PDB file of C-alpha atoms and ligand atoms in Angstrom:
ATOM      1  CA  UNK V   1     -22.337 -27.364  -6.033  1.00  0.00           C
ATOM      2  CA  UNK V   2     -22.911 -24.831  -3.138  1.00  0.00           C
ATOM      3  CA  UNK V   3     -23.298 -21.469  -4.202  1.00  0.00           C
ATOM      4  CA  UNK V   4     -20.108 -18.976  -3.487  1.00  0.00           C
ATOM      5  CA  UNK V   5     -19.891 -17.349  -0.152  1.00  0.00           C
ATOM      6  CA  UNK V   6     -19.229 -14.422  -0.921  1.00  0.00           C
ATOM      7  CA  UNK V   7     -18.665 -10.926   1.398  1.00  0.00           C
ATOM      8  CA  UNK V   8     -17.904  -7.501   1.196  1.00  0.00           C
ATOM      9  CA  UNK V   9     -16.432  -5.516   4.099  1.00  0.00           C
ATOM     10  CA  UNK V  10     -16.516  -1.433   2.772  1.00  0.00           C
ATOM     11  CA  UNK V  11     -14.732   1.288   4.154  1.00  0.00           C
ATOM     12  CA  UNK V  12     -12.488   4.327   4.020  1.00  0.00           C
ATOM     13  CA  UNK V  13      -9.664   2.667   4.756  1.00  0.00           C
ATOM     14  CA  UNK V  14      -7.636   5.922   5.507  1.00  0.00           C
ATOM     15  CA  UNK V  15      -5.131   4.115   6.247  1.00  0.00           C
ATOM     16  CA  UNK V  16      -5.830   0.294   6.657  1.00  0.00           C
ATOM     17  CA  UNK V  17      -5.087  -0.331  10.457  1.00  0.00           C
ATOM     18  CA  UNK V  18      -4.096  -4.107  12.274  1.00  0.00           C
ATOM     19  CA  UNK V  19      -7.522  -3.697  12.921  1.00  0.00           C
ATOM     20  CA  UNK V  20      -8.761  -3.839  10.236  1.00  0.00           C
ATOM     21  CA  UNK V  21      -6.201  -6.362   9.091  1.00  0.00           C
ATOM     22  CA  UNK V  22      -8.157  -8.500  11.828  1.00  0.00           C
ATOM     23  CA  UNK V  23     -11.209  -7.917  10.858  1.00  0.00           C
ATOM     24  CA  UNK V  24      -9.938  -9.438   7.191  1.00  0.00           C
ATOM     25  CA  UNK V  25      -8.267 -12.008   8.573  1.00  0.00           C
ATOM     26  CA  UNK V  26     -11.029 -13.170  10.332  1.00  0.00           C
ATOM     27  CA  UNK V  27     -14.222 -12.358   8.210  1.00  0.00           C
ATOM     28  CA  UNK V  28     -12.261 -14.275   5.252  1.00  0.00           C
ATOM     29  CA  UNK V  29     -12.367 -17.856   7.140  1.00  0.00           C
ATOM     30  CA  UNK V  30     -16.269 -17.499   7.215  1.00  0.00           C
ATOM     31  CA  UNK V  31     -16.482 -17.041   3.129  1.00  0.00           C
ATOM     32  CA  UNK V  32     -15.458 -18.083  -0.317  1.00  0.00           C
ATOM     33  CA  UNK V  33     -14.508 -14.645  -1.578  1.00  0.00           C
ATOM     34  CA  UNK V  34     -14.011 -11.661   0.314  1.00  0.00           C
ATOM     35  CA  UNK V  35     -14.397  -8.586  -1.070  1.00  0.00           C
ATOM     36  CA  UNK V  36     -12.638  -5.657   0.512  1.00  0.00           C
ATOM     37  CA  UNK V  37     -14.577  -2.090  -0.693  1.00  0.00           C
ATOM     38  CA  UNK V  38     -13.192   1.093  -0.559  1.00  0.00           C
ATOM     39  CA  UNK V  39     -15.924   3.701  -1.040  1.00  0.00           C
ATOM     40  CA  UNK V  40     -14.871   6.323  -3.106  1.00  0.00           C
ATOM     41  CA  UNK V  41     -17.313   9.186  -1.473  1.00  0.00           C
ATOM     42  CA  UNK V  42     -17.305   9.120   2.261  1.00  0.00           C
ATOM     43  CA  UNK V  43     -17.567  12.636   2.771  1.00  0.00           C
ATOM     44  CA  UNK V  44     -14.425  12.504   4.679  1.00  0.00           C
ATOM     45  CA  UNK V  45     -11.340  14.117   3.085  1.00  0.00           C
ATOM     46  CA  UNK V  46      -8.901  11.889   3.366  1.00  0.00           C
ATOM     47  CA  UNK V  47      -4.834  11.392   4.102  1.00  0.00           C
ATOM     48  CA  UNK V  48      -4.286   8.985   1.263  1.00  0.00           C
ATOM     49  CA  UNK V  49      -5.931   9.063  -2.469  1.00  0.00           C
ATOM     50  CA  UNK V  50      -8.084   6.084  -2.803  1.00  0.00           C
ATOM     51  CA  UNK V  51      -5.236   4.816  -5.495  1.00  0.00           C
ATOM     52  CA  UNK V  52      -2.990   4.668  -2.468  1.00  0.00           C
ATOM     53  CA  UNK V  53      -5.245   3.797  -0.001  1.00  0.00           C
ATOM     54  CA  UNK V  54      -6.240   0.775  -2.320  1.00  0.00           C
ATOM     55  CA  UNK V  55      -2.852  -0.183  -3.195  1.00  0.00           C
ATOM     56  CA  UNK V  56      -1.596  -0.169   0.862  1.00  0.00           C
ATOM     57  CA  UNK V  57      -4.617  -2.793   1.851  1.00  0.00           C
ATOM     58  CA  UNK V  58      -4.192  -5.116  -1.545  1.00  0.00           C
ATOM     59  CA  UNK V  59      -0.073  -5.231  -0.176  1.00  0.00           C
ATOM     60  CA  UNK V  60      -1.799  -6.543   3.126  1.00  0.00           C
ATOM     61  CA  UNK V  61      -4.426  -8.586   2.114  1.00  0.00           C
ATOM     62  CA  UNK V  62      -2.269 -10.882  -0.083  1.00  0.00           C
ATOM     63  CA  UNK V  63      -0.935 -12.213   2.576  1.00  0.00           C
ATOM     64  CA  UNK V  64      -3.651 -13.313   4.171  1.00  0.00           C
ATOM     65  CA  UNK V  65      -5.258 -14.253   1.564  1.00  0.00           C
ATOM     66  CA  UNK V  66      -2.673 -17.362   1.580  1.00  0.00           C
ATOM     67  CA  UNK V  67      -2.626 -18.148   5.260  1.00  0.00           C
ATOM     68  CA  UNK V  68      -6.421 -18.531   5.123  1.00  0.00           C
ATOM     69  CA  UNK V  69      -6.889 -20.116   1.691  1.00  0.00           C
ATOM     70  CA  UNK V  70      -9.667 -17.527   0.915  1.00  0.00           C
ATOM     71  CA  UNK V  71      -9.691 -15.070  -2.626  1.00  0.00           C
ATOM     72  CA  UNK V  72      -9.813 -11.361  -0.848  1.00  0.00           C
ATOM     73  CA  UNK V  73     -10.014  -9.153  -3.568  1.00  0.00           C
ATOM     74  CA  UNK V  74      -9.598  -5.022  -3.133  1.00  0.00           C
ATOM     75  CA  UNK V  75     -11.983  -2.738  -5.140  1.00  0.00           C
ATOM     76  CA  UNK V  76     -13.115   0.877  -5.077  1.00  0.00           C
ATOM     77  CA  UNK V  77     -16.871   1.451  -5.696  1.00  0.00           C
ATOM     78  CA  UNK V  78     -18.875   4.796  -6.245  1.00  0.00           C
ATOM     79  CA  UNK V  79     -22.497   5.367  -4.886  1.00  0.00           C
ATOM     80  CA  UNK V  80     -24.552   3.147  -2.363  1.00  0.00           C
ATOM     81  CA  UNK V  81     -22.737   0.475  -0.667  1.00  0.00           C
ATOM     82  CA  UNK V  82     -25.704  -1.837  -1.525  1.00  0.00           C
ATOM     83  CA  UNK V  83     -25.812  -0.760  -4.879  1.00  0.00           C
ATOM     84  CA  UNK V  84     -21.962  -2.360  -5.101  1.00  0.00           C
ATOM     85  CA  UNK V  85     -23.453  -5.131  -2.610  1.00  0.00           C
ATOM     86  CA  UNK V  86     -25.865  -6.365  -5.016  1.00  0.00           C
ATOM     87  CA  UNK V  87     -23.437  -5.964  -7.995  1.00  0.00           C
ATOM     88  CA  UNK V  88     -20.909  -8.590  -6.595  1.00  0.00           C
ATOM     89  CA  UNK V  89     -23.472 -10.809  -5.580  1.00  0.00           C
ATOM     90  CA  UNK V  90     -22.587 -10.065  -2.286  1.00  0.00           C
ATOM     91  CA  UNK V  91     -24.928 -12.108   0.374  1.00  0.00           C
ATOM     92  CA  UNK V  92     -23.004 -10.365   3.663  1.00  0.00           C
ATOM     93  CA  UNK V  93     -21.611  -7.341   4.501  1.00  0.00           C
ATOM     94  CA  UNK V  94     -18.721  -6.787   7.225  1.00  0.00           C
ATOM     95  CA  UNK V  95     -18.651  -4.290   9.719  1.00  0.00           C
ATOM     96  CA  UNK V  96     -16.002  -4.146  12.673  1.00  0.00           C
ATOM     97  CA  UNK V  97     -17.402  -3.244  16.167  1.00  0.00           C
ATOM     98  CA  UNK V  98     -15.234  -1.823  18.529  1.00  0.00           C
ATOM     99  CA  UNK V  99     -17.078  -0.140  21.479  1.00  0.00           C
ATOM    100  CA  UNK V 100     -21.002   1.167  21.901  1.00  0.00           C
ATOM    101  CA  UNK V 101     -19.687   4.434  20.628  1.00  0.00           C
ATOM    102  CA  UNK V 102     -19.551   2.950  17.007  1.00  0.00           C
ATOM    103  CA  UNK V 103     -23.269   1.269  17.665  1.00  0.00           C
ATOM    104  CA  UNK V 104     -25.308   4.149  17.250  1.00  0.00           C
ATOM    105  CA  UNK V 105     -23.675   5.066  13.626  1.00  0.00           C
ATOM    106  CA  UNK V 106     -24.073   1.437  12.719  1.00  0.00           C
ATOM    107  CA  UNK V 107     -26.933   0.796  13.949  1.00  0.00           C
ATOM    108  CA  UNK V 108     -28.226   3.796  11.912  1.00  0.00           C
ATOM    109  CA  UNK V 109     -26.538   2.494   8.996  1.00  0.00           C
ATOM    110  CA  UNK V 110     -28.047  -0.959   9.063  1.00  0.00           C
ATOM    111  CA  UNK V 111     -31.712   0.307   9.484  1.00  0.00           C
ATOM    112  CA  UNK V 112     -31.001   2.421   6.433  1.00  0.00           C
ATOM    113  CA  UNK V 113     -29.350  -0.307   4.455  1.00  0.00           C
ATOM    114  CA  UNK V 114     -31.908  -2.690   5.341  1.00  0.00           C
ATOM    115  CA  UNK V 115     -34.535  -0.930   3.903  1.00  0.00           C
ATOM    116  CA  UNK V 116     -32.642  -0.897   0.300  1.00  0.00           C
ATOM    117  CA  UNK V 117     -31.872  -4.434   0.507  1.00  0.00           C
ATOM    118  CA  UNK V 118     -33.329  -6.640   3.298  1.00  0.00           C
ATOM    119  CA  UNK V 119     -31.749 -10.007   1.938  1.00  0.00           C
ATOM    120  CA  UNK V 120     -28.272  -8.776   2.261  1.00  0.00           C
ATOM    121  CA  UNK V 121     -27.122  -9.461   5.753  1.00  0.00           C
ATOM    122  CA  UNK V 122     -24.461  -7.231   8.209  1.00  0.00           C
ATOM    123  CA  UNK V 123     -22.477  -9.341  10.179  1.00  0.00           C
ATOM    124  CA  UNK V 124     -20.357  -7.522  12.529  1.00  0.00           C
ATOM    125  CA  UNK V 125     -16.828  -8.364  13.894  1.00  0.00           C
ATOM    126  CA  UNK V 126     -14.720  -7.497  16.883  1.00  0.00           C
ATOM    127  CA  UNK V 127     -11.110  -7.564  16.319  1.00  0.00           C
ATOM    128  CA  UNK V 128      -9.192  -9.138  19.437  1.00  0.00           C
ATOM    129  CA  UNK V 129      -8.818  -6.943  22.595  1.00  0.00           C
ATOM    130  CA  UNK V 130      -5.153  -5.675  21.585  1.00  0.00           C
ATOM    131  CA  UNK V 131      -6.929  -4.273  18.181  1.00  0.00           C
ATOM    132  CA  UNK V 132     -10.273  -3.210  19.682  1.00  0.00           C
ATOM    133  CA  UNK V 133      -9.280   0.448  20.141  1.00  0.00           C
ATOM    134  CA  UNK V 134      -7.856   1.412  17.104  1.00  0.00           C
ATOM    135  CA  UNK V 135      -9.008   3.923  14.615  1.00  0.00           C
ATOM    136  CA  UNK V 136      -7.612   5.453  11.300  1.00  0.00           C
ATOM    137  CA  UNK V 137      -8.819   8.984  12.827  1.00  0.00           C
ATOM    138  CA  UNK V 138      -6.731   8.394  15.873  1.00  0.00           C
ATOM    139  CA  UNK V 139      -3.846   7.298  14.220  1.00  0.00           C
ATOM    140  CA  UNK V 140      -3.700  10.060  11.211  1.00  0.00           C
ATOM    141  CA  UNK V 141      -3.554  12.323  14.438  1.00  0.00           C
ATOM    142  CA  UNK V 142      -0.790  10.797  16.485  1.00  0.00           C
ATOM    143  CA  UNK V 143       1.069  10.665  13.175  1.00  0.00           C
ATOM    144  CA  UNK V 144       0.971  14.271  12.946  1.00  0.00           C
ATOM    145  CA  UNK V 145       1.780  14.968  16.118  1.00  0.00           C
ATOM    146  CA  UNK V 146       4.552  13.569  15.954  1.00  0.00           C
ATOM    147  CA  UNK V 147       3.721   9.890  18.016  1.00  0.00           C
ATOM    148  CA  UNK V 148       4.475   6.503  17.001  1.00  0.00           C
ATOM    149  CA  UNK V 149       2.126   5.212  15.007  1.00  0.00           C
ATOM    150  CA  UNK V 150       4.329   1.924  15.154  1.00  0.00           C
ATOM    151  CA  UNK V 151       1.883  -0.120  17.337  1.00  0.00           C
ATOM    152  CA  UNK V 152      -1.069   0.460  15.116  1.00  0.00           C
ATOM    153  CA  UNK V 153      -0.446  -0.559  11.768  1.00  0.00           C
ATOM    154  CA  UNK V 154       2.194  -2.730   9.300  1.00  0.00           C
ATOM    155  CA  UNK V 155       5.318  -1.435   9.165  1.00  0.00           C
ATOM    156  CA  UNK V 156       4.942  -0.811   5.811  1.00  0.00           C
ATOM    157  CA  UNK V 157       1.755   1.673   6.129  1.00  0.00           C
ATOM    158  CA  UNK V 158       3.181   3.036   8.988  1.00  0.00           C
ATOM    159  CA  UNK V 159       6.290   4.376   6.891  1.00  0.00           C
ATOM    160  CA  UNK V 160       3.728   5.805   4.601  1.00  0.00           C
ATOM    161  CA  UNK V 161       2.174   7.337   6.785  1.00  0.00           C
ATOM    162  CA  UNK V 162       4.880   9.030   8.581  1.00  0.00           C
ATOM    163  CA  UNK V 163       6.245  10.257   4.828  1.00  0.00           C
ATOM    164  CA  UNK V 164       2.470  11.906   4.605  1.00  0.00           C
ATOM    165  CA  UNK V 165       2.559  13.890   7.750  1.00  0.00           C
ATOM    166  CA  UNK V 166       5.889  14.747   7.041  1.00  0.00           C
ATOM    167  CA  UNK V 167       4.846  16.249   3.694  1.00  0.00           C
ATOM    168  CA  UNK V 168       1.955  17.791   5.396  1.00  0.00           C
ATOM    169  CA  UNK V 169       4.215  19.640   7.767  1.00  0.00           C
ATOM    170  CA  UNK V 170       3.308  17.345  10.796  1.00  0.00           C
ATOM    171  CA  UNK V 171       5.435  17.862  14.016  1.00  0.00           C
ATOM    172  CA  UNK V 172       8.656  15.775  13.897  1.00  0.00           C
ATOM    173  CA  UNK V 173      10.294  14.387  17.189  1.00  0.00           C
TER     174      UNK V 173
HETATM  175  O1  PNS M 201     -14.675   3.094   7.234  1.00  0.00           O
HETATM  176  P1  PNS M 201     -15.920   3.917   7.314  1.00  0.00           P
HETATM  177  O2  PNS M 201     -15.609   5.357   6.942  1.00  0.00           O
HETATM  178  O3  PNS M 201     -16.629   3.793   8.640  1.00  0.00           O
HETATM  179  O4  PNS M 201     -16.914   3.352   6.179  1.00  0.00           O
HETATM  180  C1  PNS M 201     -18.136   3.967   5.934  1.00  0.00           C
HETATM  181  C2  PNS M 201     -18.797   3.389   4.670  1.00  0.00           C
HETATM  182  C3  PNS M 201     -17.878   3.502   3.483  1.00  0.00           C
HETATM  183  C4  PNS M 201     -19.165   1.953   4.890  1.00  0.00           C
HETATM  184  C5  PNS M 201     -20.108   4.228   4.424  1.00  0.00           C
HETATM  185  O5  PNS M 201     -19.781   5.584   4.355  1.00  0.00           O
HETATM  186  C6  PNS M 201     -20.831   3.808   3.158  1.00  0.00           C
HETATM  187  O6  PNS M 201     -21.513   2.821   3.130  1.00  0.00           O
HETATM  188  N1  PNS M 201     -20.684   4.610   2.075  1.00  0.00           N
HETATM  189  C7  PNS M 201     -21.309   4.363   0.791  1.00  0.00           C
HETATM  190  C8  PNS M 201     -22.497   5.295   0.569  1.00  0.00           C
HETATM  191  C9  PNS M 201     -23.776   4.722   1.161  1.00  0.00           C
HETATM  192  O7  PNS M 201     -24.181   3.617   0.888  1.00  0.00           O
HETATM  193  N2  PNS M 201     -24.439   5.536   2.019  1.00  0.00           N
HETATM  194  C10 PNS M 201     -25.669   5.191   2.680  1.00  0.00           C
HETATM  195  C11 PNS M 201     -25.375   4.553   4.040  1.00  0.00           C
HETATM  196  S1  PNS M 201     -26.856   4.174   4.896  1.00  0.00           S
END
């Protein structure tokens, strides 16, 4: 039998956006099992606790899951994403590309990782052109500044959200 295909795709998930919803969505029809990590120390401070934040992309992920017939499971890990990498048996890692701004910082990143673990391969995405631009950053902001953050994520994250910048005394229109 031919060994499990099996990929992680790590991030902060802060919150999960459509794009990365289409990054899932589309790294899951390339593997067996998809693993989606959320690392537990970015160095970021972040909107959501990783309980929520983990909770918000395994609602999400169920779904697609069944459309594309592939096992996405949602975990946290602590310390170096190759560390986990190894510890699932991961042979790929996803990464989303959106423009050359994120190149330099992934670029960086693979060079880095490579040298931990050269057999693990990073396989990077592009989510289609009406997802390209979106980032959790950008949306946390226009969510408290009182924008829609409608066009950017589920409706369901996007209520959470708006409860959390509510709470954190974000402007209201
Ligand atoms: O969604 P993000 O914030 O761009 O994801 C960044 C993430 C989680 C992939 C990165 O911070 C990471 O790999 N963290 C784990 C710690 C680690 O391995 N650091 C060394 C990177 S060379």
């Amino acid at each position: 039998m031919a060994k499990e295909r099996i990929a992680l795709y790590p991030g902060s998930f802060d919150p999960t956006t459509l794009g990365h919803l289409d990054i899932i969505r589309r790294g899951a029809k390339l593997v067996d099992r998809l693993v989606v990590g959320l690392a537990m120390n970015t160095g970021k401070s972040p909107m959501f606790t990783l309980e929520e934040r983990t909770e918000m992309v395994a609602y999400e992920v169920e779904k697609i899951s069944k459309e594309v017939g592939t096992i996405i499971e949602v975990h946290s890990f602590r310390g170096l994403l190759m560390h986990y990498a190894e510890q699932i048996g991961a042979q790929v890692i996803f990464r989303g590309l959106r423009a050359v701004t994120d190149f330099d910082y992934e670029f960086q990143m693979v060079g880095m990782n490579a040298r931990l673990n050269s057999e693990i391969e990073v396989a990077f995405l592009m989510a289609s052109e009406k997802h390209q631009f979106i980032a959790s950053r950008l949306v946390k902001e226009i969510g408290l500044m009182g924008g829609n953050v409608r066009p950017f994520l589920t409706p369901r994250i996007a209520e959470r959200l708006a409860t959390r910048c509510r709470e954190k005394g974000g402007i209201q229109r």
